[in-house]
Amino acid sequence: MANLTIVGVDDEYPALELIRHYCDQIEDVDLLEIFQNPEEALQYLEKNRVDLVILDINMPYINGIDLLLKLPYKPLCIFLTLESKYAVKAFELDVVHYLVKPVDFETFKRAVYKAKDFLQFKQSAEDKKQEDFIMFKSNYIMNKVLLQDIKWIQGFGEYIILITHLKKYMILERMSNFEENFQNLGFIRIHKSYIVLSSHISSYDSNTIYLKGGEQLPLGRTYKKHLKEYLG
């Protein structure tokens, strides 16, 4: 994993120097910039994406909460401030940590490591989501299809049709075999002729499955109980 990129923003210069001093002692972090003027920080952050912003709240021109809300993306944030009264609002914004000055090095380091761990977990989850796929043979060619691209599987006797956002694949495979081979990836049978990914289901009623893409598929009477138990 690349170094955690950080920007510090505080209208008090000694606080910025403390952030610099602490960051210099932590491995795998890069303090890119420090700003005493929050408007200059906002201009920089609007043009440069960073992983973590260490931010004071009470500042002239624009406070830390408003600065965070104005950004076109959502970096991780640690509030480092003199007052505790904004803590509830801060956690509504999903900040990593809320530190009240003065802060010792070990407390600061734990907050930064918490941000690193969160970012690493998020990236791992996104990478896994991107790389989950199945392999199958269609028209004598082995195909790799990402799970997120699969809309549903429809059965036709000895064949199934795998339908994606871009194309359809005719596969010599029985529905029961496909269901057994790939159920560990989240596929679920909803009808004698249909299998879908559980993560693609938006809602359902007594007769219909509604997918997140807006499509509707029939829900077979004998599959309702299993679907309800599977989705909890």
PDB file of N, CA, C and O in Angstrom, residues 9-76:
ATOM      1  N   VAL A   9      -4.443  21.510   8.355  1.00  0.00           N
ATOM      2  CA  VAL A   9      -5.049  22.842   8.254  1.00  0.00           C
ATOM      3  C   VAL A   9      -5.364  23.340   9.666  1.00  0.00           C
ATOM      4  O   VAL A   9      -6.146  22.722  10.392  1.00  0.00           O
ATOM      5  N   ASP A  10      -4.753  24.460  10.042  1.00  0.00           N
ATOM      6  CA  ASP A  10      -4.996  25.054  11.361  1.00  0.00           C
ATOM      7  C   ASP A  10      -4.550  26.513  11.301  1.00  0.00           C
ATOM      8  O   ASP A  10      -3.486  26.816  10.760  1.00  0.00           O
ATOM      9  N   ASP A  11      -5.367  27.413  11.841  1.00  0.00           N
ATOM     10  CA  ASP A  11      -5.003  28.831  11.781  1.00  0.00           C
ATOM     11  C   ASP A  11      -3.901  29.192  12.784  1.00  0.00           C
ATOM     12  O   ASP A  11      -3.368  30.303  12.747  1.00  0.00           O
ATOM     13  N   GLU A  12      -3.555  28.258  13.665  1.00  0.00           N
ATOM     14  CA  GLU A  12      -2.477  28.493  14.629  1.00  0.00           C
ATOM     15  C   GLU A  12      -1.215  27.771  14.153  1.00  0.00           C
ATOM     16  O   GLU A  12      -1.193  26.542  14.052  1.00  0.00           O
ATOM     17  N   TYR A  13      -0.183  28.542  13.878  1.00  0.00           N
ATOM     18  CA  TYR A  13       1.041  27.967  13.317  1.00  0.00           C
ATOM     19  C   TYR A  13       1.700  26.929  14.235  1.00  0.00           C
ATOM     20  O   TYR A  13       2.189  25.899  13.754  1.00  0.00           O
ATOM     21  N   PRO A  14       1.747  27.150  15.560  1.00  0.00           N
ATOM     22  CA  PRO A  14       2.339  26.113  16.424  1.00  0.00           C
ATOM     23  C   PRO A  14       1.644  24.752  16.280  1.00  0.00           C
ATOM     24  O   PRO A  14       2.296  23.710  16.373  1.00  0.00           O
ATOM     25  N   ALA A  15       0.331  24.768  16.061  1.00  0.00           N
ATOM     26  CA  ALA A  15      -0.392  23.504  15.872  1.00  0.00           C
ATOM     27  C   ALA A  15       0.052  22.817  14.583  1.00  0.00           C
ATOM     28  O   ALA A  15       0.190  21.591  14.531  1.00  0.00           O
ATOM     29  N   LEU A  16       0.282  23.607  13.527  1.00  0.00           N
ATOM     30  CA  LEU A  16       0.760  23.040  12.268  1.00  0.00           C
ATOM     31  C   LEU A  16       2.160  22.455  12.427  1.00  0.00           C
ATOM     32  O   LEU A  16       2.474  21.398  11.869  1.00  0.00           O
ATOM     33  N   GLU A  17       3.011  23.143  13.178  1.00  0.00           N
ATOM     34  CA  GLU A  17       4.355  22.633  13.421  1.00  0.00           C
ATOM     35  C   GLU A  17       4.312  21.333  14.214  1.00  0.00           C
ATOM     36  O   GLU A  17       5.125  20.427  14.000  1.00  0.00           O
ATOM     37  N   LEU A  18       3.340  21.228  15.132  1.00  0.00           N
ATOM     38  CA  LEU A  18       3.198  19.988  15.891  1.00  0.00           C
ATOM     39  C   LEU A  18       2.761  18.854  14.963  1.00  0.00           C
ATOM     40  O   LEU A  18       3.266  17.725  15.068  1.00  0.00           O
ATOM     41  N   ILE A  19       1.815  19.131  14.065  1.00  0.00           N
ATOM     42  CA  ILE A  19       1.391  18.127  13.090  1.00  0.00           C
ATOM     43  C   ILE A  19       2.577  17.668  12.252  1.00  0.00           C
ATOM     44  O   ILE A  19       2.775  16.469  12.022  1.00  0.00           O
ATOM     45  N   ARG A  20       3.388  18.640  11.796  1.00  0.00           N
ATOM     46  CA  ARG A  20       4.567  18.286  11.000  1.00  0.00           C
ATOM     47  C   ARG A  20       5.536  17.418  11.813  1.00  0.00           C
ATOM     48  O   ARG A  20       6.039  16.398  11.308  1.00  0.00           O
ATOM     49  N   HIS A  21       5.777  17.828  13.047  1.00  0.00           N
ATOM     50  CA  HIS A  21       6.717  17.093  13.904  1.00  0.00           C
ATOM     51  C   HIS A  21       6.232  15.672  14.156  1.00  0.00           C
ATOM     52  O   HIS A  21       7.021  14.711  14.089  1.00  0.00           O
ATOM     53  N   TYR A  22       4.936  15.507  14.435  1.00  0.00           N
ATOM     54  CA  TYR A  22       4.395  14.173  14.697  1.00  0.00           C
ATOM     55  C   TYR A  22       4.424  13.309  13.431  1.00  0.00           C
ATOM     56  O   TYR A  22       4.776  12.125  13.478  1.00  0.00           O
ATOM     57  N   CYS A  23       4.038  13.883  12.294  1.00  0.00           N
ATOM     58  CA  CYS A  23       4.002  13.112  11.051  1.00  0.00           C
ATOM     59  C   CYS A  23       5.397  12.644  10.644  1.00  0.00           C
ATOM     60  O   CYS A  23       5.556  11.556  10.066  1.00  0.00           O
ATOM     61  N   ASP A  24       6.415  13.440  10.944  1.00  0.00           N
ATOM     62  CA  ASP A  24       7.790  13.057  10.627  1.00  0.00           C
ATOM     63  C   ASP A  24       8.222  11.801  11.371  1.00  0.00           C
ATOM     64  O   ASP A  24       9.170  11.119  10.955  1.00  0.00           O
ATOM     65  N   GLN A  25       7.527  11.490  12.463  1.00  0.00           N
ATOM     66  CA  GLN A  25       7.907  10.333  13.291  1.00  0.00           C
ATOM     67  C   GLN A  25       7.083   9.081  12.985  1.00  0.00           C
ATOM     68  O   GLN A  25       7.283   8.046  13.613  1.00  0.00           O
ATOM     69  N   ILE A  26       6.159   9.182  12.021  1.00  0.00           N
ATOM     70  CA  ILE A  26       5.275   8.057  11.701  1.00  0.00           C
ATOM     71  C   ILE A  26       5.657   7.496  10.339  1.00  0.00           C
ATOM     72  O   ILE A  26       5.768   8.237   9.357  1.00  0.00           O
ATOM     73  N   GLU A  27       5.861   6.197  10.275  1.00  0.00           N
ATOM     74  CA  GLU A  27       6.239   5.553   9.024  1.00  0.00           C
ATOM     75  C   GLU A  27       5.060   5.521   8.042  1.00  0.00           C
ATOM     76  O   GLU A  27       3.894   5.465   8.433  1.00  0.00           O
ATOM     77  N   ASP A  28       5.403   5.537   6.770  1.00  0.00           N
ATOM     78  CA  ASP A  28       4.441   5.344   5.678  1.00  0.00           C
ATOM     79  C   ASP A  28       3.384   6.436   5.591  1.00  0.00           C
ATOM     80  O   ASP A  28       2.255   6.180   5.169  1.00  0.00           O
ATOM     81  N   VAL A  29       3.729   7.643   6.002  1.00  0.00           N
ATOM     82  CA  VAL A  29       2.822   8.774   5.786  1.00  0.00           C
ATOM     83  C   VAL A  29       3.603   9.905   5.109  1.00  0.00           C
ATOM     84  O   VAL A  29       4.808  10.071   5.334  1.00  0.00           O
ATOM     85  N   ASP A  30       2.918  10.657   4.268  1.00  0.00           N
ATOM     86  CA  ASP A  30       3.507  11.813   3.600  1.00  0.00           C
ATOM     87  C   ASP A  30       2.665  13.048   3.914  1.00  0.00           C
ATOM     88  O   ASP A  30       1.512  13.134   3.472  1.00  0.00           O
ATOM     89  N   LEU A  31       3.228  13.967   4.666  1.00  0.00           N
ATOM     90  CA  LEU A  31       2.565  15.248   4.909  1.00  0.00           C
ATOM     91  C   LEU A  31       2.862  16.139   3.703  1.00  0.00           C
ATOM     92  O   LEU A  31       3.974  16.654   3.566  1.00  0.00           O
ATOM     93  N   LEU A  32       1.887  16.314   2.834  1.00  0.00           N
ATOM     94  CA  LEU A  32       2.109  17.022   1.582  1.00  0.00           C
ATOM     95  C   LEU A  32       2.181  18.531   1.774  1.00  0.00           C
ATOM     96  O   LEU A  32       3.049  19.198   1.207  1.00  0.00           O
ATOM     97  N   GLU A  33       1.237  19.076   2.565  1.00  0.00           N
ATOM     98  CA  GLU A  33       1.165  20.522   2.756  1.00  0.00           C
ATOM     99  C   GLU A  33       0.569  20.825   4.124  1.00  0.00           C
ATOM    100  O   GLU A  33      -0.182  20.009   4.679  1.00  0.00           O
ATOM    101  N   ILE A  34       0.894  22.014   4.645  1.00  0.00           N
ATOM    102  CA  ILE A  34       0.186  22.554   5.812  1.00  0.00           C
ATOM    103  C   ILE A  34      -0.305  23.951   5.459  1.00  0.00           C
ATOM    104  O   ILE A  34       0.353  24.686   4.722  1.00  0.00           O
ATOM    105  N   PHE A  35      -1.491  24.297   5.957  1.00  0.00           N
ATOM    106  CA  PHE A  35      -2.102  25.578   5.626  1.00  0.00           C
ATOM    107  C   PHE A  35      -2.588  26.279   6.890  1.00  0.00           C
ATOM    108  O   PHE A  35      -3.319  25.692   7.686  1.00  0.00           O
ATOM    109  N   GLN A  36      -2.193  27.535   7.035  1.00  0.00           N
ATOM    110  CA  GLN A  36      -2.706  28.357   8.123  1.00  0.00           C
ATOM    111  C   GLN A  36      -3.971  29.081   7.696  1.00  0.00           C
ATOM    112  O   GLN A  36      -4.797  29.466   8.536  1.00  0.00           O
ATOM    113  N   ASN A  37      -4.150  29.256   6.381  1.00  0.00           N
ATOM    114  CA  ASN A  37      -5.332  29.901   5.817  1.00  0.00           C
ATOM    115  C   ASN A  37      -6.267  28.825   5.259  1.00  0.00           C
ATOM    116  O   ASN A  37      -5.929  28.155   4.283  1.00  0.00           O
ATOM    117  N   PRO A  38      -7.453  28.637   5.839  1.00  0.00           N
ATOM    118  CA  PRO A  38      -8.340  27.562   5.383  1.00  0.00           C
ATOM    119  C   PRO A  38      -8.841  27.760   3.951  1.00  0.00           C
ATOM    120  O   PRO A  38      -9.141  26.768   3.269  1.00  0.00           O
ATOM    121  N   GLU A  39      -8.943  29.000   3.485  1.00  0.00           N
ATOM    122  CA  GLU A  39      -9.380  29.228   2.109  1.00  0.00           C
ATOM    123  C   GLU A  39      -8.317  28.727   1.121  1.00  0.00           C
ATOM    124  O   GLU A  39      -8.658  28.160   0.082  1.00  0.00           O
ATOM    125  N   GLU A  40      -7.061  28.939   1.468  1.00  0.00           N
ATOM    126  CA  GLU A  40      -5.994  28.412   0.617  1.00  0.00           C
ATOM    127  C   GLU A  40      -5.987  26.881   0.650  1.00  0.00           C
ATOM    128  O   GLU A  40      -5.738  26.232  -0.378  1.00  0.00           O
ATOM    129  N   ALA A  41      -6.272  26.320   1.817  1.00  0.00           N
ATOM    130  CA  ALA A  41      -6.356  24.859   1.930  1.00  0.00           C
ATOM    131  C   ALA A  41      -7.475  24.313   1.052  1.00  0.00           C
ATOM    132  O   ALA A  41      -7.311  23.296   0.368  1.00  0.00           O
ATOM    133  N   LEU A  42      -8.625  24.999   1.057  1.00  0.00           N
ATOM    134  CA  LEU A  42      -9.756  24.558   0.247  1.00  0.00           C
ATOM    135  C   LEU A  42      -9.398  24.573  -1.234  1.00  0.00           C
ATOM    136  O   LEU A  42      -9.714  23.618  -1.966  1.00  0.00           O
ATOM    137  N   GLN A  43      -8.743  25.633  -1.682  1.00  0.00           N
ATOM    138  CA  GLN A  43      -8.338  25.721  -3.083  1.00  0.00           C
ATOM    139  C   GLN A  43      -7.391  24.576  -3.461  1.00  0.00           C
ATOM    140  O   GLN A  43      -7.505  23.988  -4.531  1.00  0.00           O
ATOM    141  N   TYR A  44      -6.468  24.273  -2.564  1.00  0.00           N
ATOM    142  CA  TYR A  44      -5.521  23.178  -2.821  1.00  0.00           C
ATOM    143  C   TYR A  44      -6.245  21.833  -2.879  1.00  0.00           C
ATOM    144  O   TYR A  44      -6.022  21.024  -3.796  1.00  0.00           O
ATOM    145  N   LEU A  45      -7.112  21.586  -1.896  1.00  0.00           N
ATOM    146  CA  LEU A  45      -7.793  20.291  -1.807  1.00  0.00           C
ATOM    147  C   LEU A  45      -8.802  20.084  -2.926  1.00  0.00           C
ATOM    148  O   LEU A  45      -9.114  18.948  -3.285  1.00  0.00           O
ATOM    149  N   GLU A  46      -9.340  21.163  -3.475  1.00  0.00           N
ATOM    150  CA  GLU A  46     -10.251  21.042  -4.610  1.00  0.00           C
ATOM    151  C   GLU A  46      -9.526  20.548  -5.860  1.00  0.00           C
ATOM    152  O   GLU A  46     -10.131  19.932  -6.728  1.00  0.00           O
ATOM    153  N   LYS A  47      -8.226  20.803  -5.920  1.00  0.00           N
ATOM    154  CA  LYS A  47      -7.443  20.422  -7.096  1.00  0.00           C
ATOM    155  C   LYS A  47      -6.585  19.186  -6.875  1.00  0.00           C
ATOM    156  O   LYS A  47      -6.089  18.591  -7.829  1.00  0.00           O
ATOM    157  N   ASN A  48      -6.374  18.815  -5.620  1.00  0.00           N
ATOM    158  CA  ASN A  48      -5.473  17.705  -5.290  1.00  0.00           C
ATOM    159  C   ASN A  48      -6.158  16.755  -4.307  1.00  0.00           C
ATOM    160  O   ASN A  48      -6.514  17.155  -3.201  1.00  0.00           O
ATOM    161  N   ARG A  49      -6.327  15.518  -4.705  1.00  0.00           N
ATOM    162  CA  ARG A  49      -6.934  14.519  -3.828  1.00  0.00           C
ATOM    163  C   ARG A  49      -5.899  14.000  -2.832  1.00  0.00           C
ATOM    164  O   ARG A  49      -4.774  13.652  -3.217  1.00  0.00           O
ATOM    165  N   VAL A  50      -6.271  13.952  -1.584  1.00  0.00           N
ATOM    166  CA  VAL A  50      -5.394  13.407  -0.546  1.00  0.00           C
ATOM    167  C   VAL A  50      -6.178  12.363   0.236  1.00  0.00           C
ATOM    168  O   VAL A  50      -7.410  12.309   0.189  1.00  0.00           O
ATOM    169  N   ASP A  51      -5.460  11.535   0.981  1.00  0.00           N
ATOM    170  CA  ASP A  51      -6.105  10.480   1.762  1.00  0.00           C
ATOM    171  C   ASP A  51      -6.719  11.016   3.057  1.00  0.00           C
ATOM    172  O   ASP A  51      -7.818  10.616   3.444  1.00  0.00           O
ATOM    173  N   LEU A  52      -5.991  11.917   3.731  1.00  0.00           N
ATOM    174  CA  LEU A  52      -6.380  12.334   5.080  1.00  0.00           C
ATOM    175  C   LEU A  52      -6.162  13.832   5.255  1.00  0.00           C
ATOM    176  O   LEU A  52      -5.111  14.365   4.877  1.00  0.00           O
ATOM    177  N   VAL A  53      -7.148  14.509   5.855  1.00  0.00           N
ATOM    178  CA  VAL A  53      -7.027  15.912   6.232  1.00  0.00           C
ATOM    179  C   VAL A  53      -7.085  15.998   7.751  1.00  0.00           C
ATOM    180  O   VAL A  53      -8.019  15.491   8.372  1.00  0.00           O
ATOM    181  N   ILE A  54      -6.053  16.612   8.349  1.00  0.00           N
ATOM    182  CA  ILE A  54      -6.041  16.871   9.792  1.00  0.00           C
ATOM    183  C   ILE A  54      -6.419  18.330   9.959  1.00  0.00           C
ATOM    184  O   ILE A  54      -5.708  19.223   9.505  1.00  0.00           O
ATOM    185  N   LEU A  55      -7.547  18.575  10.632  1.00  0.00           N
ATOM    186  CA  LEU A  55      -8.253  19.838  10.457  1.00  0.00           C
ATOM    187  C   LEU A  55      -8.717  20.436  11.777  1.00  0.00           C
ATOM    188  O   LEU A  55      -9.312  19.750  12.607  1.00  0.00           O
ATOM    189  N   ASP A  56      -8.433  21.721  11.958  1.00  0.00           N
ATOM    190  CA  ASP A  56      -9.020  22.459  13.073  1.00  0.00           C
ATOM    191  C   ASP A  56     -10.463  22.822  12.694  1.00  0.00           C
ATOM    192  O   ASP A  56     -10.846  22.786  11.524  1.00  0.00           O
ATOM    193  N   ILE A  57     -11.275  23.186  13.689  1.00  0.00           N
ATOM    194  CA  ILE A  57     -12.662  23.563  13.402  1.00  0.00           C
ATOM    195  C   ILE A  57     -12.837  25.081  13.460  1.00  0.00           C
ATOM    196  O   ILE A  57     -13.275  25.708  12.483  1.00  0.00           O
ATOM    197  N   ASN A  58     -12.512  25.696  14.567  1.00  0.00           N
ATOM    198  CA  ASN A  58     -12.683  27.152  14.706  1.00  0.00           C
ATOM    199  C   ASN A  58     -11.553  27.890  14.003  1.00  0.00           C
ATOM    200  O   ASN A  58     -10.450  28.022  14.546  1.00  0.00           O
ATOM    201  N   MET A  59     -11.837  28.355  12.785  1.00  0.00           N
ATOM    202  CA  MET A  59     -10.857  29.101  12.009  1.00  0.00           C
ATOM    203  C   MET A  59     -11.549  30.292  11.343  1.00  0.00           C
ATOM    204  O   MET A  59     -12.763  30.247  11.105  1.00  0.00           O
ATOM    205  N   PRO A  60     -10.811  31.352  11.038  1.00  0.00           N
ATOM    206  CA  PRO A  60     -11.425  32.502  10.360  1.00  0.00           C
ATOM    207  C   PRO A  60     -11.770  32.181   8.910  1.00  0.00           C
ATOM    208  O   PRO A  60     -11.202  31.252   8.323  1.00  0.00           O
ATOM    209  N   TYR A  61     -12.695  32.904   8.356  1.00  0.00           N
ATOM    210  CA  TYR A  61     -13.129  32.813   6.956  1.00  0.00           C
ATOM    211  C   TYR A  61     -14.019  31.592   6.710  1.00  0.00           C
ATOM    212  O   TYR A  61     -15.114  31.699   6.175  1.00  0.00           O
ATOM    213  N   ILE A  62     -13.539  30.425   7.098  1.00  0.00           N
ATOM    214  CA  ILE A  62     -14.320  29.202   6.904  1.00  0.00           C
ATOM    215  C   ILE A  62     -13.924  28.205   7.982  1.00  0.00           C
ATOM    216  O   ILE A  62     -12.729  27.986   8.228  1.00  0.00           O
ATOM    217  N   ASN A  63     -14.908  27.630   8.660  1.00  0.00           N
ATOM    218  CA  ASN A  63     -14.556  26.664   9.712  1.00  0.00           C
ATOM    219  C   ASN A  63     -14.293  25.289   9.112  1.00  0.00           C
ATOM    220  O   ASN A  63     -14.611  25.018   7.951  1.00  0.00           O
ATOM    221  N   GLY A  64     -13.713  24.430   9.920  1.00  0.00           N
ATOM    222  CA  GLY A  64     -13.285  23.129   9.431  1.00  0.00           C
ATOM    223  C   GLY A  64     -14.415  22.255   8.914  1.00  0.00           C
ATOM    224  O   GLY A  64     -14.256  21.532   7.924  1.00  0.00           O
ATOM    225  N   ILE A  65     -15.563  22.305   9.562  1.00  0.00           N
ATOM    226  CA  ILE A  65     -16.700  21.490   9.128  1.00  0.00           C
ATOM    227  C   ILE A  65     -17.179  21.941   7.755  1.00  0.00           C
ATOM    228  O   ILE A  65     -17.414  21.121   6.860  1.00  0.00           O
ATOM    229  N   ASP A  66     -17.313  23.248   7.565  1.00  0.00           N
ATOM    230  CA  ASP A  66     -17.755  23.763   6.269  1.00  0.00           C
ATOM    231  C   ASP A  66     -16.730  23.468   5.179  1.00  0.00           C
ATOM    232  O   ASP A  66     -17.095  23.179   4.039  1.00  0.00           O
ATOM    233  N   LEU A  67     -15.462  23.556   5.525  1.00  0.00           N
ATOM    234  CA  LEU A  67     -14.413  23.242   4.554  1.00  0.00           C
ATOM    235  C   LEU A  67     -14.563  21.805   4.067  1.00  0.00           C
ATOM    236  O   LEU A  67     -14.501  21.531   2.863  1.00  0.00           O
ATOM    237  N   LEU A  68     -14.762  20.896   5.007  1.00  0.00           N
ATOM    238  CA  LEU A  68     -14.911  19.482   4.658  1.00  0.00           C
ATOM    239  C   LEU A  68     -16.120  19.269   3.757  1.00  0.00           C
ATOM    240  O   LEU A  68     -16.066  18.508   2.784  1.00  0.00           O
ATOM    241  N   LEU A  69     -17.224  19.952   4.046  1.00  0.00           N
ATOM    242  CA  LEU A  69     -18.449  19.788   3.263  1.00  0.00           C
ATOM    243  C   LEU A  69     -18.336  20.382   1.869  1.00  0.00           C
ATOM    244  O   LEU A  69     -19.065  19.966   0.957  1.00  0.00           O
ATOM    245  N   LYS A  70     -17.455  21.334   1.683  1.00  0.00           N
ATOM    246  CA  LYS A  70     -17.301  21.982   0.382  1.00  0.00           C
ATOM    247  C   LYS A  70     -16.438  21.181  -0.595  1.00  0.00           C
ATOM    248  O   LYS A  70     -16.429  21.465  -1.797  1.00  0.00           O
ATOM    249  N   LEU A  71     -15.718  20.194  -0.101  1.00  0.00           N
ATOM    250  CA  LEU A  71     -14.816  19.449  -0.975  1.00  0.00           C
ATOM    251  C   LEU A  71     -15.598  18.611  -1.982  1.00  0.00           C
ATOM    252  O   LEU A  71     -16.640  18.041  -1.663  1.00  0.00           O
ATOM    253  N   PRO A  72     -15.092  18.494  -3.217  1.00  0.00           N
ATOM    254  CA  PRO A  72     -15.786  17.709  -4.248  1.00  0.00           C
ATOM    255  C   PRO A  72     -15.631  16.201  -4.065  1.00  0.00           C
ATOM    256  O   PRO A  72     -16.220  15.420  -4.803  1.00  0.00           O
ATOM    257  N   TYR A  73     -14.831  15.771  -3.117  1.00  0.00           N
ATOM    258  CA  TYR A  73     -14.679  14.361  -2.774  1.00  0.00           C
ATOM    259  C   TYR A  73     -14.611  14.270  -1.249  1.00  0.00           C
ATOM    260  O   TYR A  73     -14.648  15.290  -0.555  1.00  0.00           O
ATOM    261  N   LYS A  74     -14.539  13.065  -0.727  1.00  0.00           N
ATOM    262  CA  LYS A  74     -14.612  12.890   0.720  1.00  0.00           C
ATOM    263  C   LYS A  74     -13.342  12.215   1.237  1.00  0.00           C
ATOM    264  O   LYS A  74     -13.270  10.990   1.321  1.00  0.00           O
ATOM    265  N   PRO A  75     -12.330  13.019   1.609  1.00  0.00           N
ATOM    266  CA  PRO A  75     -11.143  12.405   2.204  1.00  0.00           C
ATOM    267  C   PRO A  75     -11.432  11.964   3.636  1.00  0.00           C
ATOM    268  O   PRO A  75     -12.412  12.393   4.249  1.00  0.00           O
ATOM    269  N   LEU A  76     -10.575  11.107   4.172  1.00  0.00           N
ATOM    270  CA  LEU A  76     -10.653  10.813   5.595  1.00  0.00           C
ATOM    271  C   LEU A  76     -10.287  12.079   6.365  1.00  0.00           C
ATOM    272  O   LEU A  76      -9.553  12.927   5.860  1.00  0.00           O
TER     273      LEU A  76
END
